[in-house]
Coordinates of C-alpha atoms in Angstrom, one line a residue:
X1 CA -124.2 183.2 -138.2
X2 CA -124.7 179.8 -136.5
X3 CA -127.0 177.9 -134.1
X4 CA -124.4 176.4 -131.9
X5 CA -122.2 179.3 -130.7
X6 CA -118.6 179.2 -129.8
X7 CA -117.2 177.6 -126.6
X8 CA -113.8 178.8 -125.3
X9 CA -112.5 176.8 -122.3
X10 CA -109.4 176.2 -120.1
X11 CA -107.4 179.1 -121.3
X12 CA -105.1 181.7 -119.6
X13 CA -105.9 184.6 -121.9
X14 CA -108.3 185.1 -124.7
X15 CA -108.3 188.0 -127.2
X16 CA -111.1 188.5 -129.8
X17 CA -110.6 191.4 -132.3
X18 CA -112.2 192.9 -135.4
X19 CA -115.1 190.4 -135.3
X20 CA -118.8 190.7 -136.0
X21 CA -121.2 188.3 -134.2
X22 CA -124.8 188.5 -135.5
X23 CA -127.9 186.3 -135.5
X24 CA -126.2 183.5 -133.5
X25 CA -128.2 181.3 -131.1
X26 CA -127.2 178.9 -128.3
X27 CA -128.4 177.6 -125.0
X28 CA -126.0 179.8 -123.0
X29 CA -124.0 182.6 -124.6
X30 CA -125.7 183.2 -127.9
X31 CA -122.4 184.1 -129.6
X32 CA -119.6 182.9 -127.2
X33 CA -119.4 180.8 -124.0
X34 CA -116.3 181.2 -121.9
X35 CA -115.5 178.7 -119.2
X36 CA -112.5 178.4 -116.8
X37 CA -110.5 181.3 -118.2
X38 CA -107.9 182.2 -115.7
X39 CA -106.4 185.6 -116.5
X40 CA -107.9 187.8 -119.2
X41 CA -110.6 188.0 -121.8
X42 CA -110.4 191.1 -124.0
X43 CA -112.4 192.4 -126.9
X44 CA -111.1 194.8 -129.6
X45 CA -113.3 196.4 -132.2
X46 CA -116.0 193.7 -132.0
X47 CA -119.7 193.9 -132.4
X48 CA -122.3 191.6 -131.0
X49 CA -126.0 192.2 -131.9
X50 CA -129.2 190.3 -132.6
X51 CA -127.8 187.2 -130.9
X52 CA -130.1 185.0 -128.8
X53 CA -129.5 182.6 -125.8
X54 CA -132.3 180.3 -124.8
X55 CA -131.2 180.5 -121.2
X56 CA -128.6 183.0 -120.2
X57 CA -126.2 185.5 -121.8
X58 CA -127.7 186.7 -125.0
X59 CA -124.3 187.4 -126.6
X60 CA -121.7 186.3 -124.0
X61 CA -121.7 183.9 -121.1
X62 CA -118.8 183.6 -118.6
X63 CA -118.7 180.6 -116.3
X64 CA -116.1 179.9 -113.5
X65 CA -113.7 182.6 -114.6
X66 CA -112.5 183.3 -111.0
X67 CA -110.5 186.6 -110.9
X68 CA -110.2 186.8 -114.7
X69 CA -110.3 190.3 -116.1
X70 CA -112.8 191.2 -118.8
X71 CA -111.8 194.2 -121.0
X72 CA -113.8 195.9 -123.7
X73 CA -112.2 198.6 -125.8
X74 CA -114.2 201.6 -126.8
X75 CA -115.0 200.2 -130.3
X76 CA -116.6 197.0 -128.9
X77 CA -120.4 197.1 -128.7
X78 CA -122.9 194.5 -127.3
X79 CA -126.4 195.5 -128.1
X80 CA -129.9 194.3 -129.1
X81 CA -129.3 190.7 -127.9
X82 CA -131.9 188.6 -126.1
X83 CA -132.0 185.9 -123.4
X84 CA -134.1 184.8 -120.5
X85 CA -131.4 186.0 -118.0
X86 CA -128.7 188.5 -119.0
X87 CA -129.7 189.9 -122.3
X88 CA -126.2 191.1 -123.1
X89 CA -123.9 188.9 -121.0
X90 CA -123.9 186.9 -117.8
X91 CA -121.2 185.9 -115.4
X92 CA -121.8 182.8 -113.2
X93 CA -120.0 180.4 -110.9
X94 CA -120.7 176.8 -110.3
X95 CA -119.3 177.1 -106.7
X96 CA -121.5 179.0 -104.3
X97 CA -119.9 182.1 -102.9
X98 CA -116.9 181.9 -105.3
X99 CA -118.1 184.7 -107.7
X100 CA -115.8 187.6 -108.3
X101 CA -117.1 190.7 -110.1
X102 CA -114.8 192.1 -112.7
X103 CA -113.7 195.7 -112.8
X104 CA -116.0 198.1 -114.8
X105 CA -118.9 195.7 -114.5
X106 CA -121.7 196.0 -115.8
X107 CA -119.9 197.7 -118.7
X108 CA -122.3 200.5 -119.3
X109 CA -120.4 202.0 -122.2
X110 CA -120.2 198.7 -124.1
X111 CA -123.3 196.7 -123.2
X112 CA -126.6 198.4 -123.7
X113 CA -130.1 198.0 -125.3
X114 CA -130.3 194.3 -124.6
X115 CA -133.4 192.5 -123.4
X116 CA -133.8 189.8 -120.7
X117 CA -137.2 188.2 -120.0
X118 CA -136.6 187.3 -116.4
X119 CA -133.9 189.6 -115.1
X120 CA -130.6 191.3 -116.0
X121 CA -131.3 193.2 -119.3
X122 CA -127.7 194.0 -120.2
X123 CA -125.0 192.6 -117.9
X124 CA -125.8 190.5 -114.8
X125 CA -124.6 187.8 -112.5
X126 CA -127.2 186.7 -110.0
X127 CA -130.2 188.2 -108.2
X128 CA -128.9 190.8 -105.7
X129 CA -131.3 191.8 -103.0
X130 CA -134.8 191.9 -101.8
X131 CA -137.3 194.8 -101.4
X132 CA -140.3 194.5 -99.0
X133 CA -143.6 196.2 -99.4
X134 CA -146.9 196.1 -97.6
X135 CA -150.0 195.2 -99.5
X136 CA -153.7 194.8 -98.7
X137 CA -154.7 191.1 -99.0
X138 CA -158.2 190.6 -100.6
X139 CA -158.9 194.3 -100.2
X140 CA -158.5 194.1 -96.4
X141 CA -156.7 197.2 -95.2
X142 CA -154.3 196.5 -92.4
X143 CA -154.1 198.9 -89.5
X144 CA -150.4 198.6 -88.8
X145 CA -148.0 201.2 -90.0
X146 CA -145.3 199.9 -92.5
X147 CA -142.0 201.6 -93.4
X148 CA -139.2 200.2 -95.6
X149 CA -135.7 201.6 -95.6
X150 CA -133.5 200.6 -98.5
X151 CA -130.2 202.0 -97.2
X152 CA -128.1 200.4 -94.5
X153 CA -127.5 203.9 -93.0
X154 CA -131.2 203.9 -91.9
X155 CA -130.7 200.9 -89.6
X156 CA -130.5 201.4 -85.8
X157 CA -126.9 201.8 -84.8
X158 CA -126.6 198.5 -83.0
X159 CA -127.8 196.5 -86.0
X160 CA -125.9 198.1 -89.0
X161 CA -123.2 195.4 -89.1
X162 CA -125.7 192.5 -89.2
X163 CA -128.4 193.7 -91.7
X164 CA -128.5 195.5 -95.0
X165 CA -132.0 196.9 -95.0
X166 CA -134.7 197.8 -92.5
X167 CA -138.4 197.1 -92.2
X168 CA -140.3 198.9 -89.4
X169 CA -143.8 198.0 -88.5
X170 CA -145.7 199.9 -85.8
X171 CA -149.1 199.4 -84.2
X172 CA -149.2 195.7 -85.0
X173 CA -151.9 193.5 -83.4
X174 CA -150.2 190.5 -81.8
X175 CA -151.7 187.3 -83.3
X176 CA -152.8 188.8 -86.5
X177 CA -151.5 187.9 -90.0
X178 CA -148.7 189.8 -91.7
X179 CA -149.4 190.7 -95.3
X180 CA -146.2 191.5 -97.2
X181 CA -145.0 191.4 -100.8
X182 CA -141.3 190.6 -101.3
X183 CA -139.6 191.5 -104.5
X184 CA -136.2 190.2 -105.6
X185 CA -134.1 192.6 -107.7
X186 CA -131.1 192.4 -109.9
X187 CA -128.1 194.7 -110.2
X188 CA -130.3 197.2 -112.1
X189 CA -133.0 197.1 -109.3
X190 CA -135.3 195.4 -111.7
X191 CA -137.8 193.0 -110.2
X192 CA -137.5 189.3 -110.9
X193 CA -140.3 188.6 -113.5
X194 CA -141.3 185.2 -114.7
X195 CA -144.5 183.3 -115.6
X196 CA -145.4 181.0 -112.8
X197 CA -147.6 178.9 -115.1
X198 CA -144.7 178.4 -117.5
X199 CA -142.5 177.3 -114.6
X200 CA -145.0 174.8 -113.4
X201 CA -145.6 173.5 -116.9
X202 CA -141.9 173.0 -117.5
X203 CA -141.7 175.5 -120.3
X204 CA -138.4 177.0 -119.2
X205 CA -135.0 175.4 -119.9
X206 CA -133.9 173.1 -117.1
X207 CA -131.1 175.3 -115.8
X208 CA -133.4 178.3 -115.6
X209 CA -136.2 176.2 -114.1
X210 CA -133.8 174.9 -111.4
X211 CA -132.6 178.4 -110.6
X212 CA -136.1 179.8 -110.2
X213 CA -137.4 176.9 -108.2
X214 CA -134.4 177.0 -105.8
X215 CA -135.2 180.6 -104.7
X216 CA -136.4 180.8 -101.1
X217 CA -137.2 183.6 -98.7
X218 CA -137.1 182.9 -95.0
X219 CA -138.8 184.8 -92.1
X220 CA -137.2 184.1 -88.7
X221 CA -137.6 185.5 -85.2
X222 CA -134.5 186.4 -83.2
X223 CA -135.9 186.3 -79.7
X224 CA -138.0 183.2 -79.4
X225 CA -138.8 184.0 -75.7
X226 CA -140.8 187.1 -76.6
X227 CA -142.0 186.4 -80.1
X228 CA -142.9 183.6 -82.4
X229 CA -144.0 183.1 -86.0
X230 CA -146.8 180.7 -86.9
X231 CA -147.4 179.5 -90.5
X232 CA -145.9 180.5 -93.8
X233 CA -142.2 181.2 -92.8
X234 CA -140.6 180.1 -96.0
X235 CA -141.6 181.4 -99.4
X236 CA -140.8 179.8 -102.8
X237 CA -142.1 179.9 -106.3
X238 CA -145.5 178.7 -105.1
X239 CA -146.1 182.1 -103.5
X240 CA -144.9 184.1 -106.5
X241 CA -147.4 186.3 -108.2
X242 CA -146.7 186.9 -111.9
X243 CA -148.9 189.9 -112.0
X244 CA -147.4 191.8 -109.1
X245 CA -143.9 190.3 -109.7
X246 CA -143.5 189.6 -106.0
X247 CA -143.6 186.8 -103.5
X248 CA -146.7 187.3 -101.4
X249 CA -147.0 186.3 -97.8
X250 CA -150.5 185.9 -96.6
X251 CA -150.5 183.2 -93.9
X252 CA -147.9 184.2 -91.4
X253 CA -149.2 185.0 -87.9
X254 CA -146.9 187.1 -85.8
X255 CA -147.1 186.9 -82.0
X256 CA -145.2 188.7 -79.3
X257 CA -145.2 190.4 -76.0
X258 CA -147.7 193.3 -75.9
X259 CA -146.3 196.8 -76.0
X260 CA -142.8 195.7 -76.9
X261 CA -140.6 195.9 -80.1
X262 CA -139.3 192.6 -81.4
X263 CA -136.7 191.9 -84.1
X264 CA -137.2 189.4 -87.0
X265 CA -135.0 188.7 -90.0
X266 CA -135.9 188.3 -93.7
X267 CA -133.2 186.4 -95.6
X268 CA -132.9 184.5 -98.9
X269 CA -130.6 181.9 -100.5
X270 CA -129.9 184.4 -103.3
X271 CA -127.4 186.1 -100.9
X272 CA -125.0 183.2 -101.3
X273 CA -124.1 184.5 -104.8
X274 CA -125.0 188.2 -104.5
X275 CA -122.8 191.2 -103.7
X276 CA -125.1 192.0 -100.8
X277 CA -125.0 189.1 -98.3
X278 CA -126.7 190.6 -95.2
X279 CA -130.4 189.9 -94.5
X280 CA -133.2 192.4 -93.9
X281 CA -134.1 193.4 -90.4
X282 CA -137.8 193.6 -89.5
X283 CA -138.7 195.3 -86.3
X284 CA -142.3 194.9 -85.1
X285 CA -143.8 197.1 -82.5
X286 CA -146.7 195.3 -80.8
X287 CA -149.5 197.5 -79.7
X288 CA -151.8 197.0 -76.7
X289 CA -155.1 195.3 -77.3
X290 CA -158.0 197.5 -78.3
X291 CA -161.7 197.5 -77.5
X292 CA -163.3 194.7 -79.5
X293 CA -160.4 192.3 -78.7
X294 CA -159.5 190.2 -75.6
X295 CA -156.1 189.3 -74.3
X296 CA -155.1 185.7 -74.5
X297 CA -151.8 184.4 -73.0
X298 CA -149.8 181.9 -75.0
X299 CA -146.8 181.8 -72.8
X300 CA -145.7 183.8 -69.7
X301 CA -144.3 186.5 -72.1
X302 CA -146.3 186.2 -75.3
X303 CA -149.9 187.2 -75.6
X304 CA -152.3 187.8 -78.5
X305 CA -155.1 190.2 -79.0
X306 CA -158.0 187.9 -80.1
X307 CA -160.5 189.8 -82.2
X308 CA -164.2 189.1 -81.4
X309 CA -165.5 187.3 -84.4
X310 CA -168.9 187.5 -86.1
X311 CA -171.7 187.0 -83.6
X312 CA -169.7 188.2 -80.6
X313 CA -168.6 191.6 -79.3
X314 CA -166.7 193.3 -76.5
X315 CA -167.0 197.0 -75.4
X316 CA -164.8 196.8 -72.4
X317 CA -161.2 197.9 -72.2
X318 CA -159.3 194.5 -72.7
X319 CA -156.6 195.5 -70.2
X320 CA -159.2 196.1 -67.5
X321 CA -161.2 193.0 -68.4
X322 CA -158.0 190.9 -68.3
X323 CA -156.9 192.2 -64.9
X324 CA -160.4 191.8 -63.4
X325 CA -160.7 188.3 -64.7
X326 CA -157.4 187.4 -63.0
X327 CA -158.7 188.6 -59.6
X328 CA -160.0 185.6 -57.7
X329 CA -162.4 187.7 -55.7
X330 CA -164.0 189.0 -58.9
X331 CA -163.9 185.9 -61.0
X332 CA -167.5 186.4 -62.1
X333 CA -166.0 188.7 -64.7
X334 CA -165.1 186.6 -67.8
X335 CA -162.3 187.5 -70.1
X336 CA -164.2 186.6 -73.2
X337 CA -166.3 188.1 -76.0
X338 CA -170.0 188.3 -75.4
X339 CA -172.7 186.9 -77.6
X340 CA -174.8 189.2 -79.8
X341 CA -178.0 190.4 -78.1
X342 CA -181.4 189.7 -79.6
X343 CA -182.0 193.4 -80.3
X344 CA -178.9 193.4 -82.6
X345 CA -178.8 192.5 -86.3
X346 CA -175.1 191.5 -86.1
X347 CA -172.0 191.9 -83.9
X348 CA -168.3 191.9 -84.5
X349 CA -165.4 193.3 -82.6
X350 CA -166.6 196.5 -81.0
X351 CA -169.5 197.0 -83.4
X352 CA -173.1 196.2 -82.6
X353 CA -175.5 196.7 -85.5
X354 CA -179.0 197.3 -84.0
X355 CA -182.3 196.2 -85.5
X356 CA -184.9 198.7 -86.4
X357 CA -187.0 199.7 -83.4
X358 CA -184.1 199.8 -80.9
X359 CA -181.9 202.6 -79.7
X360 CA -178.7 203.1 -77.6
X361 CA -177.1 206.4 -76.4
X362 CA -173.7 205.7 -78.1
X363 CA -171.7 203.1 -79.8
X364 CA -169.7 202.4 -76.7
X365 CA -172.6 201.0 -74.7
X366 CA -174.6 197.8 -74.9
X367 CA -177.5 199.2 -72.9
X368 CA -180.2 198.9 -75.6
X369 CA -183.8 200.3 -75.3
X370 CA -186.8 199.5 -77.3
X371 CA -188.4 202.5 -79.1
X372 CA -192.0 203.6 -79.6
X373 CA -193.1 201.8 -82.8
X374 CA -195.8 204.3 -83.6
X375 CA -193.6 206.9 -85.3
X376 CA -191.0 204.3 -86.5
X377 CA -188.2 206.8 -85.8
X378 CA -185.5 204.3 -84.6
X379 CA -184.1 202.9 -87.8
X380 CA -180.5 201.7 -87.1
X381 CA -180.6 199.5 -90.2
X382 CA -181.2 202.6 -92.4
X383 CA -177.8 203.5 -94.0
X384 CA -178.8 207.2 -93.8
X385 CA -179.5 207.1 -90.0
X386 CA -177.7 209.3 -87.6
X387 CA -177.3 208.1 -84.0
X388 CA -179.8 205.4 -84.9
X389 CA -182.5 207.9 -85.8
X390 CA -184.3 208.4 -89.1
X391 CA -184.1 211.8 -90.7
X392 CA -185.6 214.6 -88.7
X393 CA -185.4 212.8 -85.3
X394 CA -182.8 213.0 -82.5
X395 CA -182.3 212.5 -78.8
X396 CA -183.2 209.6 -76.5
X397 CA -185.3 207.0 -78.2
X398 CA -185.4 209.3 -81.3
X399 CA -188.5 211.1 -79.9
X400 CA -187.4 214.7 -80.4
X401 CA -187.4 216.7 -83.6
X402 CA -184.2 218.5 -84.7
X403 CA -185.8 221.9 -84.5
X404 CA -182.5 223.9 -84.8
X405 CA -180.7 221.6 -87.4
X406 CA -177.8 220.6 -85.1
X407 CA -177.9 216.9 -86.3
X408 CA -179.3 216.9 -89.8
X409 CA -176.9 219.3 -91.5
X410 CA -178.9 222.5 -90.8
X411 CA -182.2 221.1 -91.8
X412 CA -184.9 222.0 -89.1
X413 CA -187.8 219.8 -88.3
X414 CA -190.9 220.3 -86.1
X415 CA -193.6 217.9 -85.0
X416 CA -196.8 218.2 -87.0
X417 CA -200.1 218.6 -85.0
X418 CA -202.1 216.2 -87.2
X419 CA -199.7 213.2 -87.6
X420 CA -197.4 213.8 -84.6
X421 CA -194.4 213.2 -86.7
X422 CA -191.3 215.3 -87.4
X423 CA -191.7 217.2 -90.6
X424 CA -189.2 219.5 -92.3
X425 CA -189.8 223.2 -91.7
X426 CA -190.7 225.4 -94.6
X427 CA -188.1 227.5 -96.2
X428 CA -186.9 230.7 -94.5
X429 CA -188.4 232.8 -97.2
X430 CA -191.8 231.4 -96.6
X431 CA -191.4 231.8 -92.9
X432 CA -190.3 235.4 -93.2
X433 CA -193.4 235.9 -95.4
X434 CA -195.6 234.5 -92.6
X435 CA -193.9 236.7 -90.0
X436 CA -194.4 239.7 -92.2
X437 CA -198.0 238.8 -92.9
X438 CA -198.7 238.3 -89.3
X439 CA -197.1 241.6 -88.5
X440 CA -199.2 243.4 -91.1
X441 CA -202.4 241.7 -89.8
X442 CA -201.5 242.5 -86.2
X443 CA -200.8 246.1 -87.1
X444 CA -204.0 246.3 -89.1
X445 CA -205.8 244.8 -86.1
X446 CA -204.3 247.4 -83.7
X447 CA -205.2 250.2 -86.1
X448 CA -208.7 248.8 -86.5
X449 CA -209.1 248.3 -82.7
X450 CA -207.8 251.8 -82.1
X451 CA -210.4 253.3 -84.5
X452 CA -213.2 251.2 -83.0
X453 CA -212.1 252.3 -79.6
X454 CA -212.0 256.0 -80.6
X455 CA -215.3 255.8 -82.3
X456 CA -216.8 253.9 -79.4
X457 CA -215.3 256.4 -77.0
X458 CA -216.7 259.4 -78.9
X459 CA -220.1 257.7 -79.1
X460 CA -220.2 256.8 -75.5
X461 CA -219.2 260.4 -74.5
X462 CA -221.9 261.9 -76.6
X463 CA -224.4 259.5 -75.1
X464 CA -223.2 260.4 -71.6
X465 CA -223.5 264.1 -72.0
X466 CA -226.9 263.8 -73.7
X467 CA -228.0 261.7 -70.8
X468 CA -226.5 264.2 -68.3
X469 CA -228.2 267.2 -69.8
X470 CA -231.4 265.1 -70.0
X471 CA -232.0 265.7 -73.7
X472 CA -232.3 262.0 -74.6
X473 CA -232.8 259.2 -72.1
X474 CA -230.0 256.7 -72.8
X475 CA -229.2 253.8 -70.5
X476 CA -225.7 252.6 -69.6
X477 CA -226.1 249.2 -71.1
X478 CA -226.7 250.6 -74.6
X479 CA -223.3 252.1 -74.7
X480 CA -221.3 249.2 -73.2
X481 CA -218.0 248.4 -75.1
X482 CA -217.6 244.6 -76.0
X483 CA -214.1 244.8 -77.5
X484 CA -212.4 243.9 -74.2
X485 CA -214.6 240.8 -74.0
X486 CA -213.5 239.7 -77.4
X487 CA -209.8 240.2 -76.6
X488 CA -210.2 238.1 -73.4
X489 CA -211.7 235.3 -75.5
X490 CA -208.7 235.4 -77.9
X491 CA -206.1 235.3 -75.1
X492 CA -207.9 232.4 -73.4
X493 CA -207.7 230.5 -76.7
X494 CA -203.9 230.9 -77.0
X495 CA -203.4 229.9 -73.4
X496 CA -205.4 226.7 -73.8
X497 CA -203.5 225.9 -77.1
X498 CA -200.2 226.1 -75.2
X499 CA -201.4 223.6 -72.7
X500 CA -203.1 221.1 -75.0
X501 CA -200.7 221.1 -78.0
X502 CA -197.2 219.6 -77.3
X503 CA -194.5 222.2 -78.0
X504 CA -190.8 221.6 -78.8
X505 CA -188.7 221.8 -75.6
X506 CA -185.5 223.1 -77.2
X507 CA -185.7 226.8 -77.8
X508 CA -182.0 227.7 -78.4
X509 CA -182.9 229.3 -81.7
X510 CA -185.3 232.1 -82.0
X511 CA -186.5 230.9 -85.5
X512 CA -189.7 228.8 -85.3
X513 CA -191.4 226.6 -87.8
X514 CA -194.9 227.5 -88.8
X515 CA -197.3 224.8 -89.9

């Protein structure tokens, strides 16, 4: 046990046998640091555990060993050691691009159950590659379609020899920001993880701090004639998020020729020491501009889709608007977003939020009409409105009642006689009861009328024959039947009611509401 460790340097071959290294600490290589060993380092029946390195290589640290072989026999174990980088062991080179990976690396049978704070839990060299993911910046969901392919075999055929991984982005709005999270992984595919605050405060050892601060990720466009990148093209530790463990890109604007696919590259300086030294290919498919945007030319080939910001809108197809604005004979058409009308509460993109008291036939028109304020049925500001109408109303200017329930989820409404407002119909059970009651009353009326008619007929016949045989002098007026007169009065009442009381125009459904 010691607090300095062992340094072995400038040797051809090194053999360590039948040794136990426990509870040792050092800056690099908690137990042993090897540097400039030319041919062979071998371990026989050795154990390394509970050792700690303040920087790299919890138990063993190899530096500038070139093509030197590292052999562990089956009895040698390296376990439960700790470091910031390479919990079990680490192999490094002071010359960029001069690192050789020994056979059997990362020595799974001998090096295990070690812990690294930053990366490389058991055996490691340097960070190896990058992984790219899409993320929603500040809860803003992006409309573009993102795909990441981790295998080189998934690359388009013509690009396989130039790139190692593939990012494919479809339906991208030219001129909008690209929101990506880039992870750097080690040979175990573990994400690089460090505390940004500790790095800024200088809490890490100088060699670890230098390594972390030197990491850069570069976004570059291949065809500068048809695409360009504006803004945050180089990421470093300042863009690292210690919670998500990734480098976050939030201020990179991507511009390109509309309806084309352009190729970009994502590279990093970690590739100078990694086993994978090819960058990531990023293909962006630029969509055409959509309603709510206008086309703006930046160069002869590059255009952007400018989104109509708050207070402006556009409901015209941007391709048509652009073409018409270019026509000198129709230059009265402006290729621009229009200011929000006074009848609107707010506007943005292709969205016009109307004020209460106004109506339009659909969300694709800016022809806005003022409603009748007496019934207050046009309530576009109401979050429960449908087609700008309050519950129960429908149609132009929200003046009709939904009598068959086609808009309000099966609920049927009718206009009340007293208040001239749409009110919900009674339940079907009550309506069936009314129908049955009216049927019973109508049947009773027919029976009663028939009885009255028969009685009156018998009475009139008796009177007739008594008058004919001159037994009793009975005049015709005394036997006159008034039932027909009463029926005419009732029919006249119903006819006048139909004319004077407004009735629903839509009669698709045979069920009626009864008030």
